Coordinates of C-alpha atoms in Angstrom, one line a residue:
M1 CA 118.7 -160.5 -37.5
N2 CA 119.6 -164.3 -37.1
I3 CA 117.8 -166.0 -39.5
R4 CA 117.4 -168.6 -37.1
I5 CA 115.0 -166.3 -35.2
I6 CA 113.4 -165.6 -38.1
L7 CA 112.1 -169.1 -38.4
T8 CA 111.4 -169.7 -34.9
S9 CA 109.4 -166.7 -34.9
F10 CA 107.6 -167.9 -38.3
L11 CA 107.2 -171.0 -36.5
I12 CA 105.4 -169.5 -33.4
L13 CA 103.2 -167.6 -35.3
V14 CA 101.9 -170.2 -37.6
V15 CA 101.5 -172.6 -34.4
A16 CA 99.6 -169.5 -32.6
V17 CA 97.5 -169.3 -35.4
H18 CA 96.3 -173.0 -35.7
T19 CA 95.9 -172.7 -31.9
A20 CA 93.6 -169.8 -32.1
T21 CA 91.4 -171.0 -35.3
A22 CA 90.9 -173.8 -33.3
Q23 CA 89.1 -172.3 -30.3
H24 CA 85.5 -172.3 -30.2
P25 CA 83.8 -169.1 -31.4
V26 CA 81.7 -167.1 -28.9
G27 CA 78.7 -168.1 -28.1
N28 CA 75.2 -166.0 -28.3
I29 CA 75.2 -163.7 -25.7
Q30 CA 72.0 -163.8 -23.6
G31 CA 69.8 -160.6 -24.4
A32 CA 71.4 -159.8 -27.7
T33 CA 69.7 -161.8 -29.4
P34 CA 67.0 -160.2 -31.5
V35 CA 63.2 -160.8 -31.2
D36 CA 61.3 -162.0 -34.0
S37 CA 57.9 -162.5 -34.1
W38 CA 55.4 -163.5 -36.5
E39 CA 51.8 -163.6 -36.5
V40 CA 49.5 -164.8 -39.2
N41 CA 45.6 -164.4 -38.4
V42 CA 42.6 -165.9 -40.8
R43 CA 40.4 -163.6 -41.8
Q44 CA 36.4 -164.4 -41.3
M45 CA 33.7 -164.1 -44.0
P46 CA 31.4 -161.0 -42.7
P47 CA 27.7 -162.7 -42.3
Q48 CA 26.2 -160.7 -44.8
L49 CA 28.7 -161.7 -47.8
R50 CA 28.3 -165.2 -46.6
A51 CA 25.0 -165.1 -46.5
E52 CA 24.6 -164.0 -50.1
I53 CA 27.3 -166.4 -51.3
T54 CA 24.6 -168.9 -49.8
E55 CA 21.7 -167.6 -51.0
T56 CA 23.6 -167.8 -54.7
M57 CA 24.4 -171.2 -53.9
S58 CA 20.7 -172.2 -53.1
K59 CA 19.7 -170.5 -56.3
L60 CA 22.1 -172.5 -58.5
Q61 CA 21.2 -176.2 -57.0
G62 CA 19.6 -178.1 -59.2
S63 CA 21.2 -176.7 -62.6
E64 CA 23.7 -178.6 -64.5
E65 CA 26.9 -175.9 -64.1
D66 CA 30.2 -178.2 -63.7
R67 CA 32.2 -177.9 -60.5
S68 CA 35.6 -180.0 -60.3
I69 CA 38.6 -180.0 -58.5
L70 CA 42.1 -180.4 -59.6
S71 CA 64.6 -180.8 -51.7
D72 CA 94.8 -182.3 -39.3
I73 CA 95.7 -180.0 -40.2
G74 CA 97.4 -182.3 -37.2
I75 CA 100.7 -181.2 -37.1
G76 CA 103.1 -183.5 -37.1
V77 CA 105.9 -181.4 -36.0
G78 CA 109.2 -183.4 -37.1
S79 CA 113.0 -182.1 -38.1
G80 CA 112.0 -180.6 -41.3
L81 CA 108.9 -178.2 -40.5
I82 CA 111.2 -175.4 -39.8
S83 CA 113.0 -175.3 -43.2
G84 CA 109.6 -176.4 -44.6
L85 CA 108.1 -173.3 -43.9
V86 CA 110.9 -171.7 -45.4
D87 CA 110.7 -172.9 -48.5
A88 CA 106.6 -172.4 -48.4
I89 CA 106.9 -168.5 -47.4
V90 CA 109.3 -168.4 -50.5
T91 CA 107.3 -170.2 -53.5
E92 CA 104.4 -168.8 -51.8
T93 CA 104.9 -165.1 -51.2
F94 CA 104.0 -164.1 -54.3
N95 CA 100.1 -164.9 -53.7
L96 CA 100.2 -162.2 -51.5
A97 CA 100.0 -159.6 -54.3
Q98 CA 96.9 -161.7 -55.4
Y99 CA 95.6 -161.6 -51.7
R100 CA 93.6 -158.5 -51.9
K101 CA 91.5 -159.3 -54.7
K102 CA 90.7 -162.8 -53.4
Q103 CA 89.4 -161.0 -50.1
K104 CA 87.8 -158.4 -52.6
R105 CA 85.9 -160.9 -54.1
E106 CA 85.0 -162.7 -50.7
W107 CA 84.1 -159.3 -49.4
M108 CA 81.4 -159.1 -52.4
R109 CA 80.0 -162.7 -51.4
M110 CA 79.4 -162.1 -48.5
I111 CA 77.7 -158.4 -49.2
Q112 CA 75.1 -160.9 -51.9
N113 CA 74.4 -162.8 -48.8
E114 CA 73.7 -160.4 -47.0
N115 CA 70.7 -158.9 -50.1
N116 CA 68.3 -161.8 -49.1
F117 CA 65.9 -162.9 -46.3
T118 CA 63.9 -165.4 -46.1
D119 CA 61.1 -166.9 -43.3
S120 CA 58.8 -169.4 -43.3
I121 CA 55.5 -169.8 -41.0
T122 CA 53.3 -172.4 -40.7
S123 CA 51.8 -171.7 -37.4
I124 CA 48.3 -169.9 -38.1
K125 CA 45.8 -168.6 -35.7
G126 CA 42.2 -168.7 -36.3
L127 CA 42.6 -171.7 -38.7
K128 CA 39.3 -173.3 -38.0
D129 CA 36.5 -174.7 -40.3
F130 CA 36.5 -173.2 -43.9
Y131 CA 32.7 -173.4 -43.3
T132 CA 30.6 -172.7 -40.8
S133 CA 27.9 -175.4 -41.2
N134 CA 27.8 -178.6 -42.4
S135 CA 26.3 -179.2 -46.4
H136 CA 24.0 -181.8 -48.4
L137 CA 24.7 -179.9 -51.4
G138 CA 27.8 -181.6 -52.0
A139 CA 31.8 -181.8 -51.1
L140 CA 32.8 -178.2 -53.3
D141 CA 29.6 -176.5 -51.8
P142 CA 30.7 -172.8 -50.9
S143 CA 27.5 -172.2 -49.0
N144 CA 28.3 -170.0 -45.4
I145 CA 31.8 -170.2 -46.3
N146 CA 33.8 -168.9 -43.6
F147 CA 37.4 -168.0 -44.7
D148 CA 38.0 -164.2 -46.0
G149 CA 41.7 -164.4 -46.6
I150 CA 44.6 -163.6 -44.4
E151 CA 46.6 -161.0 -42.4
I152 CA 50.1 -161.1 -41.6
R153 CA 52.1 -158.9 -38.7
G154 CA 56.2 -159.3 -38.5
M155 CA 57.6 -157.6 -35.3
R156 CA 61.2 -156.9 -34.4
N157 CA 62.5 -155.8 -30.8
G158 CA 59.0 -154.4 -30.4
R159 CA 58.5 -152.6 -33.7
Q160 CA 56.5 -153.5 -36.5
V161 CA 58.5 -154.4 -39.7
I162 CA 55.2 -154.9 -42.3
Y163 CA 51.7 -155.7 -41.8
M164 CA 49.7 -157.4 -44.5
S165 CA 45.5 -158.0 -45.1
C166 CA 44.1 -159.5 -47.7
S167 CA 40.4 -160.7 -48.4
I168 CA 38.5 -162.8 -50.9
D169 CA 37.8 -160.5 -54.3
R170 CA 34.3 -159.5 -54.2
N171 CA 34.6 -158.6 -58.3
K172 CA 35.1 -162.6 -58.8
L173 CA 33.0 -164.4 -57.1
E174 CA 31.3 -166.2 -59.7
H175 CA 34.4 -167.6 -60.6
M176 CA 33.4 -169.5 -57.2
F177 CA 30.3 -170.6 -58.3
R178 CA 31.6 -171.6 -61.8
H179 CA 34.6 -173.4 -61.0
S180 CA 34.9 -173.7 -57.4
K181 CA 38.0 -170.9 -56.8
F182 CA 38.7 -168.0 -55.2
N183 CA 40.9 -165.0 -56.0
L184 CA 42.3 -162.7 -53.4
V185 CA 43.0 -159.2 -53.2
L186 CA 45.5 -157.1 -51.1
D187 CA 43.6 -154.7 -49.1
S188 CA 46.6 -152.9 -46.9
L189 CA 50.4 -153.3 -46.8
V190 CA 53.0 -151.6 -44.5
F191 CA 56.6 -152.0 -44.6
N192 CA 59.1 -150.1 -42.3
P193 CA 62.6 -150.7 -44.0
Y194 CA 64.4 -149.4 -41.3
V195 CA 63.8 -151.9 -38.7
C196 CA 63.4 -154.8 -41.8
H197 CA 66.3 -157.8 -41.9
L198 CA 68.5 -156.5 -44.0
P199 CA 71.4 -156.7 -44.6
N200 CA 71.1 -160.1 -43.3
V201 CA 74.1 -160.4 -41.2
T202 CA 72.8 -163.9 -40.0
A203 CA 73.4 -165.6 -43.7
N204 CA 77.6 -164.6 -43.2
G205 CA 77.7 -166.7 -39.6
I206 CA 76.8 -163.3 -37.4
R207 CA 74.9 -163.3 -34.5
T208 CA 76.8 -161.9 -31.7
M209 CA 79.9 -160.0 -30.8
K210 CA 82.8 -159.6 -28.3
E211 CA 82.3 -156.1 -28.0
I212 CA 78.5 -156.3 -27.2
K213 CA 79.6 -157.7 -23.9
K214 CA 82.5 -155.2 -23.4
G215 CA 80.1 -152.7 -23.9
K216 CA 81.6 -150.9 -27.1
A217 CA 78.7 -151.7 -29.4
S218 CA 75.2 -152.2 -29.2
V219 CA 72.1 -154.4 -30.9
E220 CA 69.0 -153.7 -32.9
G221 CA 67.7 -156.8 -34.8
D222 CA 70.3 -158.7 -36.6
T223 CA 71.8 -155.0 -36.4
I224 CA 75.4 -154.4 -34.7
I225 CA 76.2 -150.7 -34.2
R226 CA 80.0 -149.8 -33.6
P227 CA 80.3 -146.4 -31.9
G228 CA 82.0 -144.0 -34.8
K229 CA 82.8 -147.5 -36.6
G230 CA 79.5 -147.3 -38.9
G231 CA 77.1 -150.0 -38.7
N232 CA 75.3 -152.4 -40.8
G233 CA 71.5 -151.0 -40.6
F234 CA 69.3 -150.9 -43.9
S235 CA 70.6 -147.6 -45.9
F236 CA 69.4 -146.5 -49.1
D237 CA 72.8 -144.9 -49.6
E238 CA 74.0 -148.0 -49.8
R239 CA 71.7 -150.7 -50.7
N240 CA 68.5 -150.1 -53.3
N241 CA 65.6 -151.9 -55.1
L242 CA 64.0 -152.7 -51.9
R243 CA 61.2 -155.5 -52.4
V244 CA 59.4 -157.3 -50.4
A245 CA 57.3 -160.6 -51.5
I246 CA 55.0 -162.7 -49.6
D247 CA 54.0 -166.4 -51.0
F248 CA 51.1 -168.5 -49.6
S249 CA 49.7 -172.2 -50.1
L250 CA 46.6 -173.7 -49.1
Y251 CA 46.2 -177.0 -48.4
S252 CA 43.9 -179.9 -47.0
S253 CA 42.9 -183.1 -46.2
W254 CA 39.1 -185.1 -46.7
I255 CA 37.6 -188.3 -46.8
N256 CA 35.2 -188.6 -50.1
Q257 CA 32.4 -191.3 -50.8
A258 CA 34.6 -193.9 -51.9
V259 CA 36.3 -193.6 -48.3
Q260 CA 39.5 -192.0 -50.4
I261 CA 41.6 -190.3 -48.4
H262 CA 43.2 -187.3 -49.4
K263 CA 46.3 -185.9 -47.5
D264 CA 47.8 -182.3 -47.1
V265 CA 46.7 -182.1 -51.2
E266 CA 48.0 -178.4 -52.5
L267 CA 44.6 -176.8 -53.5
G268 CA 46.1 -173.3 -54.6
K269 CA 49.0 -170.7 -53.9
F270 CA 48.8 -166.8 -54.4
N271 CA 52.0 -164.5 -54.4
F272 CA 52.8 -160.8 -54.7
T273 CA 55.9 -158.5 -54.9
V274 CA 55.9 -154.6 -53.8
K275 CA 58.8 -152.4 -54.8
I276 CA 59.4 -150.1 -52.2
P277 CA 60.7 -146.9 -53.1
N278 CA 64.0 -145.3 -52.5
N279 CA 64.6 -142.8 -50.1
I280 CA 61.6 -143.5 -48.4
I281 CA 61.2 -141.6 -45.3
G282 CA 59.6 -143.8 -42.4
E283 CA 57.3 -146.3 -43.5
Y284 CA 55.9 -147.4 -47.1
S285 CA 52.0 -147.6 -46.8
Y286 CA 49.7 -149.5 -49.4
S287 CA 45.6 -149.0 -49.2
R288 CA 43.8 -150.5 -52.0
N289 CA 40.2 -148.7 -50.6
K290 CA 42.1 -144.7 -50.5
I291 CA 43.2 -145.8 -54.5
L292 CA 39.5 -146.7 -55.6
E293 CA 38.3 -143.7 -53.7
D294 CA 40.8 -141.4 -55.7
A295 CA 39.6 -142.9 -59.1
K296 CA 36.5 -142.0 -58.1
S297 CA 37.8 -138.0 -58.5
L298 CA 39.2 -138.7 -62.1
P299 CA 38.0 -138.6 -65.6
E300 CA 36.6 -142.2 -66.8
N301 CA 39.6 -142.2 -69.4
E302 CA 42.4 -141.6 -66.4
R303 CA 40.7 -143.9 -64.3
R304 CA 41.4 -147.1 -65.5
S305 CA 45.1 -146.4 -66.1
Y306 CA 45.5 -145.0 -62.9
L307 CA 44.2 -148.1 -61.2
S308 CA 46.5 -150.2 -63.7
A309 CA 49.5 -148.3 -62.4
N310 CA 48.9 -148.1 -58.6
L311 CA 46.8 -151.2 -57.9
I312 CA 48.7 -154.5 -56.4
D313 CA 47.5 -157.4 -57.5
I314 CA 47.8 -161.0 -56.0
K315 CA 48.7 -163.5 -58.5
G316 CA 47.3 -166.5 -58.1
D317 CA 43.8 -168.9 -57.2
C318 CA 42.6 -171.5 -55.3
F319 CA 40.1 -174.2 -54.7
V320 CA 37.8 -173.7 -52.0
V321 CA 38.4 -176.6 -49.6
P322 CA 36.6 -179.6 -50.3
R323 CA 34.0 -181.1 -47.5
S324 CA 34.7 -184.5 -46.2
F325 CA 32.1 -187.4 -46.8
M326 CA 30.0 -187.5 -43.3
P327 CA 27.5 -190.5 -42.0
L328 CA 23.9 -189.7 -43.5
D329 CA 21.6 -187.3 -41.7
N330 CA 18.2 -188.9 -42.3
G331 CA 19.2 -191.2 -45.1
K332 CA 20.4 -187.5 -46.7
P333 CA 24.1 -187.6 -47.7
M334 CA 26.3 -184.8 -45.9
W335 CA 29.7 -183.3 -46.1
G336 CA 31.6 -181.4 -43.3
T337 CA 33.0 -178.0 -43.0
G338 CA 36.3 -177.9 -44.6
E339 CA 40.1 -178.8 -42.6
Y340 CA 42.5 -176.7 -44.1
N341 CA 46.2 -175.3 -43.4
I342 CA 48.6 -172.5 -44.9
K343 CA 51.9 -172.0 -45.6
V344 CA 53.3 -168.6 -46.1
K345 CA 57.1 -167.9 -47.2
I346 CA 58.1 -163.8 -46.5
R347 CA 60.9 -162.3 -48.8
E348 CA 62.8 -159.4 -48.5
S349 CA 65.7 -158.7 -50.6
C350 CA 68.0 -155.8 -52.2
Q351 CA 70.9 -155.0 -54.6
F352 CA 74.1 -153.3 -53.6
A353 CA 74.9 -150.1 -54.6
D354 CA 78.0 -150.4 -56.3
N355 CA 79.0 -146.8 -55.8
S356 CA 78.3 -146.2 -52.6
E357 CA 80.6 -145.2 -49.6
K358 CA 80.9 -148.7 -48.7
A359 CA 81.9 -150.3 -52.1
K360 CA 84.7 -147.1 -52.1
H361 CA 85.8 -148.6 -48.6
W362 CA 85.2 -152.0 -49.0
H363 CA 88.1 -153.3 -47.1
E364 CA 87.3 -151.3 -44.0
D365 CA 83.9 -153.2 -44.0
Y366 CA 85.7 -156.5 -45.0
K367 CA 87.9 -156.4 -41.8
R368 CA 85.0 -154.9 -40.2
L369 CA 82.4 -158.4 -41.3
R370 CA 85.4 -160.7 -40.5
Q371 CA 85.6 -159.1 -36.5
M372 CA 81.5 -159.5 -36.5
Q373 CA 82.4 -163.1 -37.8
N374 CA 85.2 -163.7 -34.6
K375 CA 87.1 -164.6 -37.4
S376 CA 90.9 -163.8 -37.4
S377 CA 93.6 -161.1 -39.1
E378 CA 94.3 -160.5 -42.2
V379 CA 98.4 -162.4 -41.5
Q380 CA 96.5 -165.0 -39.8
E381 CA 93.8 -165.9 -42.7
Y382 CA 96.5 -166.2 -44.8
F383 CA 98.4 -168.6 -43.2
Q384 CA 95.4 -170.5 -42.0
T385 CA 94.5 -170.5 -45.7
L386 CA 98.0 -172.2 -46.5
W387 CA 97.7 -174.7 -44.2
N388 CA 94.1 -175.7 -45.5
Q389 CA 95.7 -175.5 -48.9
Y390 CA 98.1 -177.8 -48.5
G391 CA 97.7 -179.5 -45.4
N392 CA 100.1 -182.5 -44.7
T393 CA 101.1 -182.7 -48.0
L394 CA 103.0 -179.3 -47.1
V395 CA 104.7 -180.8 -44.4
K396 CA 106.1 -183.8 -46.6
T397 CA 107.0 -181.9 -49.6
S398 CA 108.7 -179.6 -47.4
Y399 CA 110.3 -182.1 -45.8
K400 CA 112.0 -183.6 -48.5
T401 CA 113.5 -180.3 -49.8
A402 CA 115.2 -179.4 -46.4
L403 CA 117.3 -182.6 -46.9
T404 CA 118.0 -181.5 -50.2
T405 CA 118.4 -177.5 -49.8
G406 CA 120.0 -175.7 -47.2
V407 CA 119.0 -172.6 -45.3
N408 CA 121.2 -170.3 -47.5
E409 CA 120.1 -171.6 -51.1
L410 CA 116.0 -171.4 -49.8
V411 CA 117.1 -167.3 -48.4
P412 CA 120.1 -166.3 -50.5
L413 CA 122.0 -163.4 -49.3
K414 CA 123.4 -161.1 -52.1
A415 CA 127.3 -161.5 -52.4
G416 CA 127.7 -157.5 -51.2
N417 CA 125.2 -157.7 -48.0
A418 CA 127.6 -161.3 -47.5
M419 CA 130.9 -159.6 -47.5
S420 CA 129.9 -156.6 -45.4
S421 CA 128.6 -159.5 -43.1
Q422 CA 131.4 -161.0 -42.8
K423 CA 133.5 -157.6 -41.8
G424 CA 130.9 -156.8 -39.8
A425 CA 131.7 -159.5 -37.9
A426 CA 135.5 -159.6 -38.2
G427 CA 135.5 -155.9 -36.6
M428 CA 133.3 -156.6 -33.6
G429 CA 135.5 -159.7 -33.6
K430 CA 138.8 -157.6 -32.9
R431 CA 137.1 -155.4 -30.4

């Protein structure tokens, strides 16, 4: 094949790659975007317990208990560009041998990105007053407390991913009277790993595919399923050590008797992590009441170890919400009902199974992920990487090389092949 034809083909390929990669990616397709909804509700204190706390506080009134509060390539096509391309191809071809290793590292980076999902929730339903009525006893009077934990529900395309419910620890109410703090216990948790946000393909910029519009793929959540070519949904065959973690903090704003304003002060934080058993079928569920009930049938010496192994603790504690100082009521000091807010963060995480089928056929998965990203093919990717790496320096250096070096020297023909070509040409001339 004529060397000029080869060079021209390379030039056309590079220009085509540059043009193709300069195009904007396909935008989100209406109706293909997953629908997520998070709902957080504040639980109300049962009237009976509220009355008991209020009664206890009235008994403590007048005691000396201390209660306190504490982040172009703009291709300048010149006369030396063609020869420059030949020079680049000759000098950089050996990198292709190492390119597969680079691809695997990039694939593994994308896989690691998929192993984590985090979302934050600041819109909380049922946020009313922390207490049901004013107080004459002080800013930290827990009487008539209205707050009793929170509930969280996460939905994806009409299916429940997670439900969590927690409440104030009844066994540690003394902590409230002595230190103006409260603790929480996890009452129930339901989690469905098969509709969760893992693997988190959006972490790699994957939203939709052209194939969806063409009817060659379907979307379930962020999962893109390609018939006959595998999907990207969660599977215990490919991922393990699945965990769900929930953190939430309580904030408050108030004004004290010295007319000093305290704005969005963090009063405390809570967190817990649950490890989902591998290969669980269907939903994972946890019930504190069921565990406590089952423990009753065990001998005394086994009960404590059973509870320790099965109950999930919520770490952390929180000060009760300070009441704002208000105008005097018939000459008596009065404090308000307590303003507060809650911020929630939910995390899902897992690990990739290195011995999975996907790991064995990583290159197929790599190509599939790149297609889902609307990225170029491997050949296009190589040339684009070449241009991005060298930029205008490649053109300048190659241009200089083209002035001092001929094409025959850049791509030398073996002597035998050259003689055969000459004889062949002579023979064709005789014909």
